[in-house]
Short mmCIF file of C-alpha atoms in Angstrom, two decimals:
data_model
loop_
_atom_site.label_atom_id
_atom_site.label_comp_id
_atom_site.label_asym_id
_atom_site.label_seq_id
_atom_site.Cartn_x
_atom_site.Cartn_y
_atom_site.Cartn_z
CA UNK A 237 53.49 -80.65 -73.78
CA UNK A 238 56.98 -82.13 -73.65
CA UNK A 239 59.41 -81.63 -76.50
CA UNK A 240 63.11 -81.67 -77.28
CA UNK A 241 65.35 -81.21 -80.26
CA UNK A 242 68.98 -80.88 -81.30
CA UNK A 243 70.11 -77.29 -81.83
CA UNK A 244 71.44 -77.37 -85.39
CA UNK A 245 72.48 -74.37 -87.46
CA UNK A 246 71.17 -74.13 -91.04
CA UNK A 247 73.17 -76.39 -93.32
CA UNK A 248 74.96 -78.11 -90.47
CA UNK A 249 73.58 -81.56 -91.36
CA UNK A 250 72.85 -82.21 -95.03
CA UNK A 251 71.62 -85.68 -95.96
CA UNK A 252 72.26 -87.21 -99.32
CA UNK A 253 70.23 -90.01 -100.86
CA UNK A 254 70.18 -93.04 -98.56
CA UNK A 255 71.81 -91.21 -95.65
CA UNK A 256 70.30 -90.84 -92.20
CA UNK A 257 70.70 -88.71 -89.11
CA UNK A 258 70.32 -89.93 -85.54
CA UNK A 259 69.37 -87.39 -82.89
CA UNK A 260 70.89 -87.46 -79.42
CA UNK A 261 68.97 -89.51 -76.89
CA UNK A 262 66.46 -87.60 -74.79
CA UNK A 263 65.57 -88.98 -71.36
CA UNK A 264 62.37 -88.25 -69.46
CA UNK A 265 61.45 -89.45 -66.00
CA UNK A 266 58.29 -89.12 -63.96
CA UNK A 267 57.69 -89.33 -60.24
CA UNK A 268 54.58 -89.44 -58.13
CA UNK A 269 56.70 -89.05 -54.99
CA UNK A 270 58.56 -85.78 -55.51
CA UNK A 271 61.95 -84.75 -56.83
CA UNK A 272 63.91 -87.33 -54.81
CA UNK A 273 62.17 -90.16 -56.64
CA UNK A 274 62.78 -88.53 -60.01
CA UNK A 275 66.45 -87.92 -59.20
CA UNK A 276 66.81 -91.45 -57.89
CA UNK A 277 65.54 -92.90 -61.16
CA UNK A 278 68.06 -90.82 -63.08
CA UNK A 279 70.84 -92.00 -60.74
CA UNK A 280 69.75 -95.63 -61.17
CA UNK A 281 69.76 -95.28 -64.95
CA UNK A 282 73.19 -93.69 -65.05
CA UNK A 283 74.71 -96.21 -62.65
CA UNK A 284 73.21 -99.12 -64.59
CA UNK A 285 74.37 -97.77 -67.95
CA UNK A 286 78.00 -97.65 -66.78
CA UNK A 287 77.98 -100.64 -64.44
CA UNK A 288 78.34 -98.40 -61.37
CA UNK A 289 81.40 -96.64 -60.00
CA UNK A 290 81.40 -97.71 -56.36
CA UNK A 291 83.49 -95.87 -53.76
CA UNK A 292 85.58 -93.11 -55.34
CA UNK A 293 89.15 -92.19 -54.30
CA UNK A 294 89.73 -89.00 -52.32
CA UNK A 295 91.39 -86.56 -54.73
CA UNK A 296 93.68 -83.58 -54.24
CA UNK A 297 93.94 -81.02 -57.04
CA UNK A 298 96.81 -78.53 -56.77
CA UNK A 299 95.10 -75.64 -58.61
CA UNK A 300 94.07 -73.44 -55.69
CA UNK A 301 97.17 -74.50 -53.77
CA UNK A 302 99.79 -73.36 -56.30
CA UNK A 303 98.07 -72.11 -59.48
CA UNK A 304 100.75 -71.67 -62.19
CA UNK A 305 103.64 -71.76 -59.71
CA UNK A 306 104.92 -75.25 -60.46
CA UNK A 307 107.83 -75.30 -58.06
CA UNK A 308 108.80 -78.96 -57.94
CA UNK A 309 109.86 -79.06 -54.29
CA UNK A 310 106.65 -77.31 -53.24
CA UNK A 311 104.55 -79.84 -55.16
CA UNK A 312 106.50 -82.74 -53.64
CA UNK A 313 105.78 -81.35 -50.17
CA UNK A 314 102.11 -80.89 -51.08
CA UNK A 315 101.93 -84.54 -52.16
CA UNK A 316 103.42 -85.62 -48.83
CA UNK A 317 100.88 -83.65 -46.82
CA UNK A 318 98.06 -84.95 -49.03
CA UNK A 319 99.06 -88.56 -48.45
CA UNK A 320 99.38 -87.96 -44.71
CA UNK A 321 95.81 -86.63 -44.64
CA UNK A 322 94.48 -89.73 -46.42
CA UNK A 323 94.29 -88.49 -50.03
CA UNK A 324 94.37 -91.29 -52.61
CA UNK A 325 94.77 -89.41 -55.92
CA UNK A 326 96.97 -86.39 -56.76
CA UNK A 327 96.02 -84.31 -59.81
CA UNK A 328 98.45 -81.80 -61.36
CA UNK A 329 96.40 -78.98 -62.85
CA UNK A 330 97.09 -76.26 -65.44
CA UNK A 331 100.65 -74.99 -65.85
CA UNK A 332 102.80 -78.06 -66.58
CA UNK A 333 103.14 -77.63 -70.38
CA UNK A 334 105.30 -75.40 -72.55
CA UNK A 335 105.06 -71.66 -72.03
CA UNK A 336 102.23 -71.94 -69.51
CA UNK A 337 103.22 -69.53 -66.75
CA UNK A 338 99.87 -67.72 -66.99
CA UNK A 339 96.58 -68.20 -68.90
CA UNK A 340 97.60 -66.07 -71.89
CA UNK A 341 99.99 -68.50 -73.55
CA UNK A 342 100.85 -72.13 -74.19
CA UNK A 343 97.41 -73.69 -74.50
CA UNK A 344 97.61 -76.31 -77.24
CA UNK A 345 101.34 -77.06 -76.81
CA UNK A 346 100.87 -80.36 -75.00
CA UNK A 347 104.51 -81.06 -74.19
CA UNK A 348 105.96 -80.94 -70.67
CA UNK A 349 107.74 -77.61 -70.15
CA UNK A 350 111.43 -78.54 -69.91
CA UNK A 351 112.34 -75.21 -68.29
CA UNK A 352 110.10 -76.01 -65.31
CA UNK A 353 110.28 -79.79 -65.36
CA UNK A 354 113.80 -80.88 -66.44
CA UNK A 355 113.51 -84.58 -67.12
CA UNK A 356 109.72 -84.37 -67.36
CA UNK A 357 107.13 -85.10 -64.68
CA UNK A 358 108.74 -88.38 -63.62
CA UNK A 359 110.13 -87.10 -60.32
CA UNK A 360 106.71 -85.90 -59.14
CA UNK A 361 104.84 -88.88 -60.55
CA UNK A 362 107.23 -91.32 -58.89
CA UNK A 363 106.98 -89.49 -55.57
CA UNK A 364 103.18 -89.49 -55.70
CA UNK A 365 103.05 -93.21 -56.46
CA UNK A 366 105.61 -94.03 -53.76
CA UNK A 367 103.26 -92.30 -51.33
CA UNK A 368 100.52 -94.71 -52.40
CA UNK A 369 98.47 -92.30 -54.50
CA UNK A 370 97.26 -92.34 -58.09
CA UNK A 371 98.36 -89.57 -60.47
CA UNK A 372 96.23 -87.43 -62.78
CA UNK A 373 96.89 -84.56 -65.21
CA UNK A 374 94.90 -81.54 -66.44
CA UNK A 375 94.21 -80.90 -70.15
CA UNK A 376 92.07 -78.54 -72.17
CA UNK A 377 92.37 -80.29 -75.55
CA UNK A 378 89.68 -78.40 -77.47
CA UNK A 379 91.23 -74.96 -76.89
CA UNK A 380 94.29 -72.97 -77.98
CA UNK A 381 95.97 -69.69 -77.03
CA UNK A 382 96.91 -67.47 -79.99
CA UNK A 383 100.26 -67.15 -78.20
CA UNK A 384 101.28 -70.77 -78.72
CA UNK A 385 103.47 -72.71 -81.11
CA UNK A 386 100.40 -74.58 -82.30
CA UNK A 387 98.43 -71.46 -83.25
CA UNK A 388 101.43 -69.85 -84.92
CA UNK A 389 102.11 -72.97 -87.01
CA UNK A 390 98.45 -73.74 -87.83
CA UNK A 391 96.22 -70.64 -87.63
CA UNK A 392 93.80 -72.41 -89.96
CA UNK A 393 93.11 -75.00 -87.25
CA UNK A 394 91.09 -72.44 -85.26
CA UNK A 395 87.32 -72.79 -85.48
CA UNK A 396 85.86 -69.66 -87.07
CA UNK A 397 86.10 -67.46 -90.11
CA UNK A 398 89.70 -66.78 -91.13
CA UNK A 399 88.91 -63.19 -92.15
CA UNK A 400 87.27 -62.39 -88.82
CA UNK A 401 87.97 -64.91 -86.07
CA UNK A 402 85.77 -64.94 -82.98
CA UNK A 403 86.68 -62.66 -80.11
CA UNK A 404 88.89 -64.09 -77.41
CA UNK A 405 87.37 -65.53 -74.26
CA UNK A 406 89.77 -66.34 -71.42
CA UNK A 407 92.58 -65.50 -73.87
CA UNK A 408 91.78 -68.52 -76.03
CA UNK A 409 90.13 -69.81 -79.17
CA UNK A 410 88.55 -73.14 -80.10
CA UNK A 411 90.29 -75.74 -82.24
CA UNK A 412 88.30 -77.28 -85.09
CA UNK A 413 88.24 -80.91 -83.98
CA UNK A 414 86.34 -81.94 -87.11
CA UNK A 415 89.57 -81.51 -89.10
CA UNK A 416 91.38 -84.88 -89.20
CA UNK A 417 94.80 -83.28 -88.67
CA UNK A 418 93.60 -81.49 -85.51
CA UNK A 419 91.99 -84.64 -84.17
CA UNK A 420 95.11 -86.64 -84.97
CA UNK A 421 97.46 -84.17 -83.25
CA UNK A 422 95.39 -84.09 -80.06
CA UNK A 423 94.96 -87.85 -79.92
CA UNK A 424 98.70 -88.41 -80.43
CA UNK A 425 99.63 -85.92 -77.68
CA UNK A 426 97.10 -87.20 -75.15
CA UNK A 427 97.92 -90.81 -75.87
CA UNK A 428 101.66 -90.21 -75.59
CA UNK A 429 101.37 -88.49 -72.21
CA UNK A 430 98.98 -91.09 -70.80
CA UNK A 431 101.44 -93.79 -71.87
CA UNK A 432 104.61 -92.05 -70.66
CA UNK A 433 103.28 -91.35 -67.17
CA UNK A 434 100.82 -94.26 -66.94
CA UNK A 435 98.15 -91.71 -66.01
CA UNK A 436 95.27 -92.92 -63.89
CA UNK A 437 93.15 -89.85 -64.47
CA UNK A 438 92.60 -86.95 -66.86
CA UNK A 439 90.88 -83.72 -65.87
CA UNK A 440 89.32 -82.54 -69.16
CA UNK A 441 88.51 -78.83 -69.14
CA UNK A 442 86.60 -76.57 -71.57
CA UNK A 443 86.84 -72.94 -70.51
CA UNK A 444 85.12 -70.82 -73.15
CA UNK A 445 81.92 -70.70 -75.16
CA UNK A 446 81.98 -71.76 -78.80
CA UNK A 447 81.09 -68.50 -80.58
CA UNK A 448 80.73 -68.23 -84.38
CA UNK A 449 81.35 -71.97 -84.86
CA UNK A 450 82.08 -72.06 -88.58
CA UNK A 451 84.40 -74.73 -89.99
CA UNK A 452 87.13 -74.10 -92.56
CA UNK A 453 84.72 -75.10 -95.34
CA UNK A 454 82.18 -72.47 -94.26
CA UNK A 455 79.73 -74.98 -92.78
CA UNK A 456 78.47 -74.44 -89.20
CA UNK A 457 80.40 -76.73 -86.90
CA UNK A 458 78.80 -77.23 -83.49
CA UNK A 459 77.44 -80.68 -84.30
CA UNK A 460 80.67 -81.90 -85.89
CA UNK A 461 82.69 -80.40 -83.02
CA UNK A 462 80.62 -82.19 -80.41
CA UNK A 463 80.84 -85.55 -82.14
CA UNK A 464 84.59 -85.13 -82.64
CA UNK A 465 85.08 -84.34 -78.94
CA UNK A 466 83.15 -87.49 -78.06
CA UNK A 467 85.25 -89.54 -80.48
CA UNK A 468 88.44 -88.16 -78.96
CA UNK A 469 87.42 -89.18 -75.44
CA UNK A 470 86.16 -92.54 -76.68
CA UNK A 471 89.34 -93.39 -78.58
CA UNK A 472 91.59 -92.36 -75.71
CA UNK A 473 89.61 -94.57 -73.36
CA UNK A 474 89.60 -97.43 -75.85
CA UNK A 475 93.39 -97.31 -75.86
CA UNK A 476 93.52 -96.97 -72.06
CA UNK A 477 90.52 -98.80 -70.59
CA UNK A 478 91.50 -98.12 -66.96
CA UNK A 479 91.84 -94.36 -67.50
CA UNK A 480 89.29 -92.17 -65.72
CA UNK A 481 88.15 -88.82 -67.15
CA UNK A 482 86.67 -85.82 -65.36
CA UNK A 483 84.49 -83.32 -67.22
CA UNK A 484 85.33 -79.90 -65.80
CA UNK A 485 84.29 -77.16 -68.25
CA UNK A 486 84.67 -74.08 -66.05
CA UNK A 487 82.83 -75.93 -63.34
CA UNK A 488 79.44 -77.29 -64.38
CA UNK A 489 79.19 -76.05 -67.96
CA UNK A 490 79.17 -79.52 -69.51
CA UNK A 491 77.14 -81.86 -67.31
CA UNK A 492 74.81 -83.90 -69.50
CA UNK A 493 74.18 -87.49 -70.45
CA UNK A 494 76.27 -87.13 -73.60
CA UNK A 495 79.46 -86.45 -71.66
CA UNK A 496 78.44 -88.60 -68.68
CA UNK A 497 78.27 -91.60 -70.99
CA UNK A 498 82.07 -91.40 -71.31
CA UNK A 499 83.36 -89.68 -68.15
CA UNK A 500 83.68 -90.61 -64.47
CA UNK A 501 83.31 -87.31 -62.64
CA UNK A 502 82.08 -83.76 -63.13
CA UNK A 503 83.32 -80.55 -61.53
CA UNK A 504 80.15 -78.81 -60.45
CA UNK A 505 81.51 -75.29 -59.91
CA UNK A 506 84.73 -73.32 -59.79
CA UNK A 507 83.49 -71.90 -56.48
CA UNK A 508 84.62 -74.01 -53.54
CA UNK A 509 82.70 -71.73 -51.17
CA UNK A 510 80.88 -74.29 -49.05
CA UNK A 511 77.78 -72.10 -48.66
CA UNK A 512 77.53 -71.82 -52.45
CA UNK A 513 78.24 -75.52 -52.80
CA UNK A 514 75.39 -76.62 -50.53
CA UNK A 515 72.83 -75.42 -53.10
CA UNK A 516 74.99 -76.15 -56.17
CA UNK A 517 75.39 -79.76 -55.10
CA UNK A 518 71.76 -80.04 -53.98
CA UNK A 519 70.43 -79.31 -57.47
CA UNK A 520 73.25 -80.83 -59.54
CA UNK A 521 72.57 -83.95 -57.50
CA UNK A 522 69.13 -84.32 -59.06
CA UNK A 523 70.89 -85.49 -62.24
CA UNK A 524 74.30 -86.64 -61.02
CA UNK A 525 74.78 -89.29 -58.31
CA UNK A 526 77.15 -88.34 -55.46
CA UNK A 527 80.06 -90.49 -56.62
CA UNK A 528 80.33 -88.46 -59.87
CA UNK A 529 80.10 -85.03 -58.26
CA UNK A 530 83.49 -83.49 -57.45
CA UNK A 531 83.25 -81.81 -54.01
CA UNK A 532 86.47 -80.31 -52.64
CA UNK A 533 87.55 -78.86 -49.31
CA UNK A 534 88.85 -75.43 -50.23
CA UNK A 535 91.02 -72.92 -48.38
CA UNK A 536 89.79 -71.23 -45.17
CA UNK A 537 88.92 -68.11 -47.22
CA UNK A 538 87.41 -69.10 -50.55
CA UNK A 539 89.41 -67.98 -53.57
CA UNK A 540 86.31 -67.01 -55.56
CA UNK A 541 84.08 -65.30 -52.99
CA UNK A 542 86.63 -64.44 -50.30
CA UNK A 543 84.25 -65.79 -47.65
CA UNK A 544 85.90 -67.46 -44.64
CA UNK A 545 84.21 -70.61 -43.34
CA UNK A 546 85.12 -73.18 -40.66
CA UNK A 547 86.93 -76.32 -41.75
CA UNK A 548 84.18 -78.51 -40.28
CA UNK A 549 81.58 -76.86 -42.51
CA UNK A 550 83.80 -77.06 -45.62
CA UNK A 551 84.58 -80.71 -44.97
CA UNK A 552 81.02 -81.74 -44.13
CA UNK A 553 79.88 -80.11 -47.38
CA UNK A 554 82.49 -82.00 -49.42
CA UNK A 555 81.69 -85.23 -47.60
CA UNK A 556 78.50 -85.89 -49.62
CA UNK A 557 80.08 -86.45 -53.03
CA UNK A 558 83.34 -87.46 -54.66
CA UNK A 559 85.38 -85.84 -51.89
CA UNK A 560 88.58 -84.00 -52.61
CA UNK A 561 90.89 -81.23 -51.44
CA UNK A 562 91.85 -77.99 -53.20
CA UNK A 563 93.89 -76.27 -50.51
CA UNK A 564 97.58 -75.59 -49.87
CA UNK A 565 98.11 -78.13 -47.09
CA UNK A 566 101.77 -77.13 -46.80
CA UNK A 567 100.77 -73.73 -45.45
CA UNK A 568 97.96 -75.16 -43.28
CA UNK A 569 98.61 -75.64 -39.57
CA UNK A 570 99.19 -79.08 -38.13
CA UNK A 571 95.89 -78.79 -36.27
CA UNK A 572 94.09 -78.07 -39.55
CA UNK A 573 95.76 -81.02 -41.27
CA UNK A 574 94.86 -83.31 -38.37
CA UNK A 575 91.22 -82.18 -38.49
CA UNK A 576 91.10 -82.68 -42.25
CA UNK A 577 92.45 -86.22 -41.81
CA UNK A 578 89.58 -86.98 -39.40
CA UNK A 579 87.03 -85.83 -41.97
CA UNK A 580 88.67 -87.81 -44.78
CA UNK A 581 88.65 -90.92 -42.60
CA UNK A 582 84.95 -90.35 -41.88
CA UNK A 583 84.27 -90.01 -45.62
CA UNK A 584 86.10 -93.27 -46.31
CA UNK A 585 84.00 -95.02 -43.68
CA UNK A 586 80.78 -93.66 -45.13
CA UNK A 587 81.50 -93.72 -48.87
CA UNK A 588 80.30 -97.30 -49.50
CA UNK A 589 76.92 -95.86 -48.47
CA UNK A 590 77.33 -92.37 -49.98
CA UNK A 591 78.41 -93.68 -53.39
CA UNK A 592 75.75 -96.36 -53.85
CA UNK A 593 72.70 -95.22 -51.87
CA UNK A 594 69.58 -93.21 -52.63
CA UNK A 595 69.84 -89.44 -52.18
CA UNK A 596 67.01 -87.91 -50.14
CA UNK A 597 66.08 -84.39 -49.09
CA UNK A 598 63.59 -83.22 -46.49
CA UNK A 599 61.25 -80.24 -46.85
CA UNK A 600 62.56 -78.46 -43.76
CA UNK A 601 60.33 -75.61 -42.53
CA UNK A 602 63.20 -73.20 -41.80
CA UNK A 603 64.51 -71.69 -45.08
CA UNK A 604 67.84 -70.97 -43.38
CA UNK A 605 68.50 -74.70 -43.01
CA UNK A 606 68.68 -77.81 -45.20
CA UNK A 607 68.27 -81.51 -44.45
CA UNK A 608 69.61 -84.10 -46.88
CA UNK A 609 71.04 -87.58 -46.76
CA UNK A 610 71.83 -90.88 -48.45
CA UNK A 611 69.90 -94.05 -47.61
CA UNK A 612 70.44 -97.78 -48.06
CA UNK A 613 68.32 -100.53 -46.50
CA UNK A 614 70.91 -101.28 -43.81
CA UNK A 615 71.84 -97.71 -42.84
CA UNK A 616 71.66 -94.03 -43.70
CA UNK A 617 73.50 -90.80 -43.05
CA UNK A 618 71.94 -87.32 -42.93
CA UNK A 619 73.16 -83.74 -42.73
CA UNK A 620 71.28 -81.01 -40.88
CA UNK A 621 72.82 -77.87 -42.39
CA UNK A 622 72.44 -74.41 -40.86
CA UNK A 623 73.27 -72.04 -43.72
CA UNK A 624 72.57 -68.67 -42.12
CA UNK A 625 71.02 -67.37 -38.91
CA UNK A 626 67.79 -69.16 -37.98
CA UNK A 627 64.51 -67.64 -39.07
CA UNK A 628 62.47 -69.40 -36.37
CA UNK A 629 62.88 -68.69 -32.66
CA UNK A 630 64.03 -72.25 -32.05
CA UNK A 631 65.21 -75.11 -34.25
CA UNK A 632 62.56 -77.29 -35.82
CA UNK A 633 62.70 -81.09 -35.51
CA UNK A 634 64.92 -82.80 -38.08
CA UNK A 635 62.87 -85.32 -40.03
CA UNK A 636 64.88 -88.08 -41.71
CA UNK A 637 63.33 -89.02 -45.08
CA UNK A 638 63.67 -92.27 -46.96
CA UNK A 639 63.81 -94.70 -44.04
CA UNK A 640 61.80 -97.92 -43.88
CA UNK A 641 58.81 -96.99 -41.68
CA UNK A 642 58.53 -100.54 -40.32
CA UNK A 643 62.21 -100.93 -39.43
CA UNK A 644 63.90 -99.91 -36.18
CA UNK A 645 67.01 -97.74 -36.29
CA UNK A 646 69.76 -96.94 -33.86
CA UNK A 647 70.48 -93.22 -34.16
CA UNK A 648 73.80 -91.54 -33.33
CA UNK A 649 76.02 -88.65 -34.34
CA UNK A 650 78.07 -89.50 -37.41
CA UNK A 651 80.72 -86.80 -37.06
CA UNK A 652 82.07 -84.16 -34.71
CA UNK A 653 79.55 -82.03 -32.85
CA UNK A 654 79.49 -78.56 -34.44
CA UNK A 655 81.23 -75.85 -32.45
CA UNK A 656 78.88 -74.09 -30.06
CA UNK A 657 76.13 -76.73 -30.30
CA UNK A 658 74.73 -78.53 -27.27
CA UNK A 659 74.84 -82.32 -27.37
CA UNK A 660 71.32 -83.56 -28.27
CA UNK A 661 69.76 -85.82 -25.67
CA UNK A 662 69.36 -88.58 -28.24
CA UNK A 663 73.10 -88.48 -28.92
CA UNK A 664 74.18 -88.93 -25.28
CA UNK A 665 73.32 -92.66 -25.39
CA UNK A 666 72.16 -95.08 -28.12
CA UNK A 667 68.54 -94.40 -29.09
CA UNK A 668 66.40 -96.87 -31.05
CA UNK A 669 63.33 -95.60 -32.89
CA UNK A 670 61.03 -96.83 -35.68
CA UNK A 671 61.64 -95.43 -39.14
CA UNK A 672 58.11 -94.00 -39.16
CA UNK A 673 58.89 -91.89 -36.08
CA UNK A 674 62.17 -90.62 -37.49
CA UNK A 675 60.53 -89.70 -40.79
CA UNK A 676 57.28 -88.22 -39.52
CA UNK A 677 58.15 -86.73 -36.12
CA UNK A 678 61.91 -86.41 -36.46
CA UNK A 679 64.59 -85.72 -33.89
CA UNK A 680 64.93 -82.68 -31.63
CA UNK A 681 67.72 -80.56 -33.08
CA UNK A 682 70.23 -78.40 -31.22
CA UNK A 683 70.56 -74.75 -32.12
CA UNK A 684 73.38 -74.43 -34.65
CA UNK A 685 75.46 -71.43 -35.56
CA UNK A 686 75.47 -70.28 -39.20
CA UNK A 687 77.72 -72.40 -41.43
CA UNK A 688 77.37 -75.52 -39.27
CA UNK A 689 76.50 -79.12 -40.09
CA UNK A 690 75.19 -81.81 -37.75
CA UNK A 691 75.71 -85.31 -39.12
CA UNK A 692 73.28 -88.08 -38.10
CA UNK A 693 73.69 -91.79 -38.75
CA UNK A 694 70.82 -94.28 -38.60
CA UNK A 695 71.56 -98.04 -38.58
CA UNK A 696 68.83 -100.57 -39.28
CA UNK A 697 68.84 -102.95 -36.31
CA UNK A 698 65.58 -104.78 -37.08
CA UNK A 699 67.36 -108.07 -37.80
CA UNK A 700 69.51 -107.90 -34.67
CA UNK A 701 66.76 -107.39 -32.09
#
């Protein structure tokens, strides 16, 4: 039995004579060849519905580099280091608007804070563009802090009962977007800022649950709120057709076909811990193709978990998606910046494949390891990921799924050899093998330390022999 339905509160949709209600679309897929085939069909549908995205620009977000400390000179230096590493888009996150020195105030007052940014954001935006990068800006349009000019002037704009408003989450409440005056204010502010700074990109966040969603007229408001949020994104994009929008929502809380129909990227988790991200990205990737999945290289010690991981592992994890950086490169060593630049260059070389190919995963016998990759007819790239200490006495062969069994492939390392790993015999000189052998028998794998990734590239050479 398969079923689906919209979650509507009583009285939320009332139809008069001659009126109709259209449910959201529900999509089902079936596969006789495992989860990869099912995920691939979903990817194909999403890519076809939007005309495809192609190779995505490497993005730096300043959040975990500076948080609310918007020191202009520090951000200018961060932009310079980002450009030197090969970053193509610079995104200024939370903290640029009035009163926003922490997360307890300012949300809803979408005006550049003159005390922090005299003359506006133009100095930073101009510097970023002179360095050859695009510029993006963070918003959380659906939310408001009680400590804001907006909430003080319009307390009735908050979604919920006036006599007993919902409890605070993350020091904020939800604005009732179904009210025309709220919708109009947000559209005017977003539109004005996109125009003034010619924004290339908007990071659209949504950081709390909608609790007790009752409109000012006493009618439940989840349905109206959702449709209004969609209309707001749609109208902003209609006015600015080249604008790209990221759906963030606390990292992964709003990843569905409704929002993906009108956005260009999702933030899969607020944890940049690469060990967490291996599994987060593995399963998010069943629905979302790699080019829409924000995957950032975080700091050496993750800001959420505190776990320290090698740069090679962090970068190889971020490689298989819409790659970005969320790390204070100004405080990084020159050796770290140089290594990051090598990984970004590798991503740029591989992203025509990564952002258009078919995602595949192998059923590897060792539960401490993963094998995944992206395949096109002409070539493929795979990651053999050692998450923790091996369970088996020795490494199992790495089988490469998704290859054409009748084709011949030249196999080589695609990236740096992981620290402590012996060079595999097949990587010492070019090796040519049939796809059937690579898929069924696999390649001998070196023993890897925990938190290591071995990258393997396979090029179809059938037409050149």
